[in-house]
Amino acid sequence: MMKVLVIYTGGTIGMVPSDQGYVPVSGFHDRVLEQLGSAADQLPEYDLVELDRLIDSANVVPQDWCEIARTLERHWAQYDGFVVLHGTDTMAYTASALSFMLRGIDKPVILTGSQIPLAELRNDALDNLITSLMLAASGEIHEVCVYFNGRLLRGNRARKVRSTGFDAFDSPNCPWLGQVGIHIDLRHDLLLPAGTPDFCIPQLDPSAVVALSVFPGMPARLIESALDDPRVRGLVLQTYGVGNPPDADLALIGALEQACARGVAVLNVTQCHQGAVSQGAYATGATLNRIGVIPGSDLTPEAAFTKLHLLLAQDLFGEQLSDALSHPLCGECA
């Protein structure tokens, strides 16, 4: 019989009301059993562990990704699948980070959460949890995924696209890996094959990567200020359309050029909800090619940010870093 480990990290799914609003608290498993009653016997066999520091996902930092990954690594041999309960605000970041730290895996890691806490009578928490448990026990998935409201998404392609709807997550540049209704229908042609687990969980410096989105009239000093800290080694730059910056602003382009010249990795991704960077399709984008900015293909901002973090932590630089950023490691880009 398949056995699943559920890791409760915090987030809306396990929150309860307080005088200050919803807060994450321990004792989630007891609340699950109370909701399920005798139906709990119909679930796949599972254990549940809680992180020592339960968090609202708005407070997630890179070290939290590492703690979750290390928890998975510690228990990898004892379980057939894993469910990570996480807040929705930064779930796409954590799913992306885990996909890069747990490459080549041979078991499912399913991240889920909810828009309404389990403690409320009307909620989306119970269905997301139950279905995630079933997916984790299926033996058919060998990658990090997000499951939410009937959609199974590749973790490093997922984005939170709605702030309040139950259909909060989508993967605009990648078909869903599965759809859940009366039946659980998986797209086996899209799922990654089982591999040989290659866990790489480095120490992450939260100061190493920053992200900026260009806007009309953006002053060059914003880039200069963001990169002034010598600990900053990477910049995710969100540009217009297919990767176009305001190239008529010579000071702004100059700030980017200086950053590239001193070894800062600048990764260009689109601000658009769907689509990819085609750096050089327009003359404005070609400017970035000239100064050494790395095109990010159809990476989501979350995947770009976490991938850059992980590769820099592995001390990749120059051509080796550029090549790794431009090519898929685990299905994160075309």
Short mmCIF file of C-alpha atoms in Angstrom, two decimals:
data_model
loop_
_atom_site.label_atom_id
_atom_site.label_comp_id
_atom_site.label_asym_id
_atom_site.label_seq_id
_atom_site.Cartn_x
_atom_site.Cartn_y
_atom_site.Cartn_z
CA MET A 1 0.00 0.00 0.00
CA MET A 2 1.23 3.46 -0.91
CA LYS A 3 2.11 5.72 2.01
CA VAL A 4 2.21 9.53 1.83
CA LEU A 5 3.88 12.14 4.01
CA VAL A 6 2.00 15.42 4.44
CA ILE A 7 4.17 18.40 5.42
CA TYR A 8 2.21 21.28 6.93
CA THR A 9 4.13 24.55 6.56
CA GLY A 10 1.34 26.98 7.45
CA GLY A 11 -0.80 29.04 5.10
CA THR A 12 -4.52 29.72 4.86
CA ILE A 13 -5.47 26.04 4.77
CA GLY A 14 -4.62 25.58 8.46
CA MET A 15 -5.35 29.06 9.79
CA VAL A 16 -7.89 29.94 12.46
CA PRO A 17 -9.51 33.29 13.28
CA SER A 18 -7.85 35.59 15.82
CA ASP A 19 -8.30 39.20 16.95
CA GLN A 20 -5.69 40.17 14.33
CA GLY A 21 -7.24 38.10 11.52
CA TYR A 22 -6.43 34.58 10.33
CA VAL A 23 -3.20 33.11 11.74
CA PRO A 24 -1.46 29.73 11.22
CA VAL A 25 -1.59 27.44 14.26
CA SER A 26 -0.47 23.91 15.09
CA GLY A 27 -2.82 20.97 15.51
CA PHE A 28 -3.85 20.82 11.84
CA HIS A 29 -4.11 17.03 11.77
CA ASP A 30 -6.69 17.01 14.55
CA ARG A 31 -8.79 19.51 12.61
CA VAL A 32 -8.57 17.35 9.48
CA LEU A 33 -9.73 14.24 11.35
CA GLU A 34 -12.58 16.20 12.91
CA GLN A 35 -13.78 17.29 9.46
CA LEU A 36 -13.41 13.85 7.89
CA GLY A 37 -14.92 11.74 10.64
CA SER A 38 -15.24 8.09 9.63
CA ALA A 39 -14.40 8.97 6.00
CA ALA A 40 -10.74 9.30 7.05
CA ASP A 41 -10.43 5.51 6.65
CA GLN A 42 -11.01 5.89 2.90
CA LEU A 43 -7.92 8.05 2.39
CA PRO A 44 -4.52 6.73 1.36
CA GLU A 45 -2.33 5.90 4.34
CA TYR A 46 -0.45 9.00 5.45
CA ASP A 47 1.54 10.66 8.21
CA LEU A 48 1.56 14.39 8.89
CA VAL A 49 4.43 16.50 10.20
CA GLU A 50 4.37 20.21 10.98
CA LEU A 51 7.29 22.57 10.54
CA ASP A 52 8.50 24.09 13.80
CA ARG A 53 7.85 27.60 12.47
CA LEU A 54 4.44 27.76 10.81
CA ILE A 55 4.28 30.68 8.41
CA ASP A 56 1.93 32.88 6.49
CA SER A 57 3.40 32.36 3.03
CA ALA A 58 3.77 36.12 2.53
CA ASN A 59 6.65 35.77 5.01
CA VAL A 60 8.45 32.98 3.14
CA VAL A 61 12.19 33.50 2.62
CA PRO A 62 14.65 31.38 0.58
CA GLN A 63 15.78 29.51 3.69
CA ASP A 64 12.22 28.16 4.02
CA TRP A 65 12.51 26.50 0.60
CA CYS A 66 15.64 24.76 1.85
CA GLU A 67 13.95 23.62 5.07
CA ILE A 68 11.07 22.08 3.14
CA ALA A 69 13.49 20.41 0.71
CA ARG A 70 15.58 19.01 3.56
CA THR A 71 12.42 17.66 5.22
CA LEU A 72 11.54 15.89 1.97
CA GLU A 73 15.07 14.54 1.62
CA ARG A 74 15.09 13.18 5.19
CA HIS A 75 11.88 11.23 4.62
CA TRP A 76 12.35 10.34 0.95
CA ALA A 77 13.06 6.64 1.41
CA GLN A 78 10.19 6.04 3.84
CA TYR A 79 7.29 7.31 1.71
CA ASP A 80 5.88 6.82 -1.78
CA GLY A 81 4.63 10.37 -2.24
CA PHE A 82 4.52 13.76 -0.56
CA VAL A 83 2.02 16.58 -0.06
CA VAL A 84 3.24 20.02 1.00
CA LEU A 85 0.53 22.24 2.51
CA HIS A 86 1.50 25.84 1.80
CA GLY A 87 0.03 29.32 1.64
CA THR A 88 -1.10 30.43 -1.80
CA ASP A 89 0.69 33.79 -1.99
CA THR A 90 4.14 32.31 -2.59
CA MET A 91 3.27 28.72 -3.45
CA ALA A 92 4.52 29.16 -7.03
CA TYR A 93 7.91 30.33 -5.72
CA THR A 94 8.24 27.35 -3.38
CA ALA A 95 7.08 24.87 -6.03
CA SER A 96 9.62 26.28 -8.48
CA ALA A 97 12.44 26.24 -5.94
CA LEU A 98 11.69 22.64 -4.93
CA SER A 99 11.69 21.54 -8.56
CA PHE A 100 15.26 22.82 -8.96
CA MET A 101 16.46 21.33 -5.67
CA LEU A 102 14.83 17.92 -6.22
CA ARG A 103 15.67 17.16 -9.83
CA GLY A 104 15.21 13.74 -11.38
CA ILE A 105 12.81 12.58 -8.68
CA ASP A 106 10.94 9.29 -8.88
CA LYS A 107 8.01 10.20 -6.61
CA PRO A 108 5.32 12.91 -6.57
CA VAL A 109 5.64 16.09 -4.54
CA ILE A 110 2.27 17.86 -4.60
CA LEU A 111 1.89 21.38 -3.22
CA THR A 112 -1.59 22.54 -2.31
CA GLY A 113 -3.41 24.91 0.00
CA SER A 114 -6.70 26.75 0.01
CA GLN A 115 -8.37 30.12 -0.31
CA ILE A 116 -10.63 29.48 2.71
CA PRO A 117 -9.31 27.76 5.86
CA LEU A 118 -10.34 24.24 6.78
CA ALA A 119 -11.72 25.73 10.01
CA GLU A 120 -14.53 27.44 8.07
CA LEU A 121 -17.72 25.52 7.25
CA ARG A 122 -17.58 26.45 3.55
CA ASN A 123 -14.06 25.88 2.28
CA ASP A 124 -11.97 24.60 -0.59
CA ALA A 125 -9.38 23.13 1.76
CA LEU A 126 -10.77 19.63 2.20
CA ASP A 127 -11.12 18.81 -1.49
CA ASN A 128 -7.65 20.16 -2.31
CA LEU A 129 -6.14 18.08 0.50
CA ILE A 130 -8.01 14.86 -0.30
CA THR A 131 -7.26 15.01 -4.03
CA SER A 132 -3.61 15.88 -3.40
CA LEU A 133 -3.32 12.81 -1.16
CA MET A 134 -4.78 10.64 -3.92
CA LEU A 135 -2.42 12.12 -6.51
CA ALA A 136 0.56 11.62 -4.21
CA ALA A 137 -0.43 7.98 -3.72
CA SER A 138 -1.06 7.32 -7.42
CA GLY A 139 2.48 6.23 -8.29
CA GLU A 140 2.08 7.94 -11.67
CA ILE A 141 3.72 11.33 -11.03
CA HIS A 142 7.46 11.92 -10.74
CA GLU A 143 7.84 15.66 -10.33
CA VAL A 144 6.95 18.68 -8.23
CA CYS A 145 3.39 19.82 -8.96
CA VAL A 146 0.77 22.24 -7.72
CA TYR A 147 -2.74 20.88 -7.32
CA PHE A 148 -5.56 23.37 -6.88
CA ASN A 149 -9.28 23.30 -7.67
CA GLY A 150 -9.24 20.44 -10.15
CA ARG A 151 -6.00 21.41 -11.89
CA LEU A 152 -2.69 19.58 -11.68
CA LEU A 153 0.08 21.93 -12.79
CA ARG A 154 3.83 21.60 -13.22
CA GLY A 155 5.22 23.33 -10.16
CA ASN A 156 7.73 25.50 -11.97
CA ARG A 157 5.11 26.59 -14.51
CA ALA A 158 2.39 27.47 -12.02
CA ARG A 159 1.32 31.00 -11.14
CA LYS A 160 -1.26 32.43 -8.78
CA VAL A 161 -3.58 34.20 -11.20
CA ARG A 162 -6.57 35.08 -8.99
CA SER A 163 -6.50 36.60 -5.53
CA THR A 164 -9.88 35.34 -4.31
CA GLY A 165 -11.25 32.72 -6.74
CA PHE A 166 -11.02 29.02 -6.00
CA ASP A 167 -9.40 28.63 -9.44
CA ALA A 168 -6.45 30.60 -8.11
CA PHE A 169 -3.68 28.81 -10.03
CA ASP A 170 -2.92 28.26 -13.69
CA SER A 171 0.07 27.56 -15.91
CA PRO A 172 -0.34 29.99 -18.83
CA ASN A 173 2.63 28.68 -20.82
CA CYS A 174 2.17 24.96 -20.16
CA PRO A 175 -0.84 22.65 -20.51
CA TRP A 176 -2.29 21.26 -17.30
CA LEU A 177 -0.73 17.93 -16.34
CA GLY A 178 -4.08 16.67 -15.15
CA GLN A 179 -7.69 17.61 -14.60
CA VAL A 180 -9.90 16.36 -11.80
CA GLY A 181 -13.65 16.07 -12.01
CA ILE A 182 -15.62 12.86 -11.64
CA HIS A 183 -12.40 11.14 -12.71
CA ILE A 184 -8.74 11.99 -12.25
CA ASP A 185 -7.38 12.40 -15.77
CA LEU A 186 -3.60 12.69 -16.07
CA ARG A 187 -1.72 13.77 -19.19
CA HIS A 188 0.88 11.01 -19.20
CA ASP A 189 2.36 12.42 -22.40
CA LEU A 190 3.30 15.60 -20.51
CA LEU A 191 4.41 14.18 -17.16
CA LEU A 192 8.15 13.96 -16.58
CA PRO A 193 9.56 10.41 -16.50
CA ALA A 194 10.90 8.93 -13.29
CA GLY A 195 14.57 9.65 -12.84
CA THR A 196 17.35 9.15 -10.34
CA PRO A 197 16.86 11.67 -7.52
CA ASP A 198 19.52 14.38 -7.51
CA PHE A 199 19.02 16.49 -4.41
CA CYS A 200 20.89 19.80 -4.46
CA ILE A 201 19.96 21.90 -1.43
CA PRO A 202 22.52 24.69 -1.12
CA GLN A 203 22.75 27.51 1.37
CA LEU A 204 20.83 30.41 -0.15
CA ASP A 205 21.74 34.05 0.42
CA PRO A 206 18.45 36.00 0.39
CA SER A 207 20.36 39.06 -0.84
CA ALA A 208 21.75 37.32 -3.92
CA VAL A 209 18.85 37.96 -6.32
CA VAL A 210 16.55 40.93 -6.82
CA ALA A 211 13.64 41.47 -9.21
CA LEU A 212 12.54 44.64 -10.97
CA SER A 213 9.76 45.36 -13.43
CA VAL A 214 10.27 48.13 -15.97
CA PHE A 215 7.65 50.86 -16.25
CA PRO A 216 7.26 54.07 -18.25
CA GLY A 217 9.69 56.65 -16.93
CA MET A 218 11.62 54.16 -14.79
CA PRO A 219 14.71 55.98 -13.48
CA ALA A 220 18.12 54.35 -13.86
CA ARG A 221 18.77 54.98 -10.17
CA LEU A 222 16.30 52.22 -9.27
CA ILE A 223 18.52 49.67 -10.99
CA GLU A 224 21.67 51.24 -9.58
CA SER A 225 20.23 51.24 -6.07
CA ALA A 226 18.98 47.65 -6.31
CA LEU A 227 22.41 46.45 -7.44
CA ASP A 228 24.45 48.65 -5.11
CA ASP A 229 24.76 45.86 -2.52
CA PRO A 230 27.82 43.75 -3.47
CA ARG A 231 25.95 40.64 -2.29
CA VAL A 232 23.53 41.00 -5.22
CA ARG A 233 24.67 38.65 -7.98
CA GLY A 234 21.51 38.34 -10.04
CA LEU A 235 18.64 40.47 -11.35
CA VAL A 236 15.36 39.22 -12.80
CA LEU A 237 14.22 42.00 -15.12
CA GLN A 238 10.60 41.95 -16.24
CA THR A 239 10.31 43.82 -19.53
CA TYR A 240 7.53 44.64 -21.97
CA GLY A 241 6.10 42.19 -24.50
CA VAL A 242 8.68 39.86 -26.04
CA GLY A 243 11.48 41.28 -23.92
CA ASN A 244 11.70 44.95 -24.77
CA PRO A 245 13.22 47.55 -22.42
CA PRO A 246 12.96 51.35 -22.80
CA ASP A 247 16.19 51.47 -24.83
CA ALA A 248 15.89 55.20 -25.55
CA ASP A 249 16.80 55.77 -21.89
CA LEU A 250 20.57 55.59 -22.24
CA ALA A 251 21.14 55.93 -18.49
CA LEU A 252 18.94 52.93 -17.77
CA ILE A 253 20.61 50.81 -20.46
CA GLY A 254 23.97 52.01 -19.18
CA ALA A 255 23.11 50.85 -15.65
CA LEU A 256 22.23 47.40 -16.98
CA GLU A 257 25.39 47.28 -19.09
CA GLN A 258 27.56 48.17 -16.10
CA ALA A 259 25.86 45.47 -14.04
CA CYS A 260 26.51 42.83 -16.70
CA ALA A 261 30.11 44.00 -17.07
CA ARG A 262 30.84 43.46 -13.38
CA GLY A 263 29.36 39.97 -13.42
CA VAL A 264 25.77 40.45 -12.29
CA ALA A 265 23.55 37.94 -14.11
CA VAL A 266 20.59 39.84 -15.60
CA LEU A 267 17.77 37.51 -16.66
CA ASN A 268 15.05 38.96 -18.91
CA VAL A 269 11.46 37.69 -18.62
CA THR A 270 8.23 39.13 -19.96
CA GLN A 271 5.67 41.04 -17.91
CA CYS A 272 2.94 39.40 -19.99
CA HIS A 273 0.72 36.78 -18.43
CA GLN A 274 1.39 34.46 -21.37
CA GLY A 275 4.16 34.25 -23.94
CA ALA A 276 7.93 34.30 -24.08
CA VAL A 277 10.91 36.57 -24.47
CA SER A 278 12.28 36.77 -28.00
CA GLN A 279 15.20 39.06 -27.30
CA GLY A 280 16.07 40.78 -30.56
CA ALA A 281 12.73 40.48 -32.34
CA TYR A 282 12.68 44.29 -32.00
CA ALA A 283 15.62 46.65 -32.00
CA THR A 284 14.86 47.57 -28.39
CA GLY A 285 15.33 43.97 -27.30
CA ALA A 286 18.47 43.58 -29.41
CA THR A 287 20.06 46.19 -27.16
CA LEU A 288 19.90 43.68 -24.32
CA ASN A 289 21.67 41.06 -26.44
CA ARG A 290 24.49 43.52 -27.05
CA ILE A 291 25.09 44.27 -23.37
CA GLY A 292 24.91 40.66 -22.17
CA VAL A 293 21.41 40.28 -20.71
CA ILE A 294 20.27 36.63 -20.67
CA PRO A 295 16.93 35.89 -22.43
CA GLY A 296 14.56 33.97 -20.16
CA SER A 297 12.38 32.27 -22.78
CA ASP A 298 8.93 31.59 -21.26
CA LEU A 299 10.07 31.27 -17.65
CA THR A 300 7.55 32.55 -15.14
CA PRO A 301 8.89 35.31 -12.89
CA GLU A 302 8.73 32.86 -9.98
CA ALA A 303 10.70 30.17 -11.82
CA ALA A 304 13.21 32.74 -13.08
CA PHE A 305 13.79 34.10 -9.57
CA THR A 306 14.23 30.71 -7.92
CA LYS A 307 16.27 29.18 -10.75
CA LEU A 308 18.68 32.11 -10.68
CA HIS A 309 18.96 31.78 -6.89
CA LEU A 310 19.75 28.06 -7.05
CA LEU A 311 22.27 28.29 -9.89
CA LEU A 312 24.13 31.19 -8.28
CA ALA A 313 24.26 29.22 -5.02
CA GLN A 314 25.99 26.46 -6.99
CA ASP A 315 28.64 29.02 -8.02
CA LEU A 316 27.77 28.95 -11.71
CA PHE A 317 28.81 32.07 -13.60
CA GLY A 318 29.54 33.36 -17.08
CA GLU A 319 28.75 31.15 -20.05
CA GLN A 320 27.93 28.16 -17.86
CA LEU A 321 25.32 30.14 -15.92
CA SER A 322 23.86 31.68 -19.08
CA ASP A 323 23.55 28.26 -20.70
CA ALA A 324 21.84 26.74 -17.64
CA LEU A 325 19.38 29.64 -17.43
CA SER A 326 18.53 29.41 -21.13
CA HIS A 327 17.79 25.67 -21.21
CA PRO A 328 15.23 23.60 -19.28
CA LEU A 329 16.48 21.65 -16.28
CA CYS A 330 13.15 20.11 -15.26
CA GLY A 331 10.46 21.30 -17.65
CA GLU A 332 10.42 24.93 -16.52
CA CYS A 333 10.77 26.49 -19.98
CA ALA A 334 10.42 25.65 -23.65
#
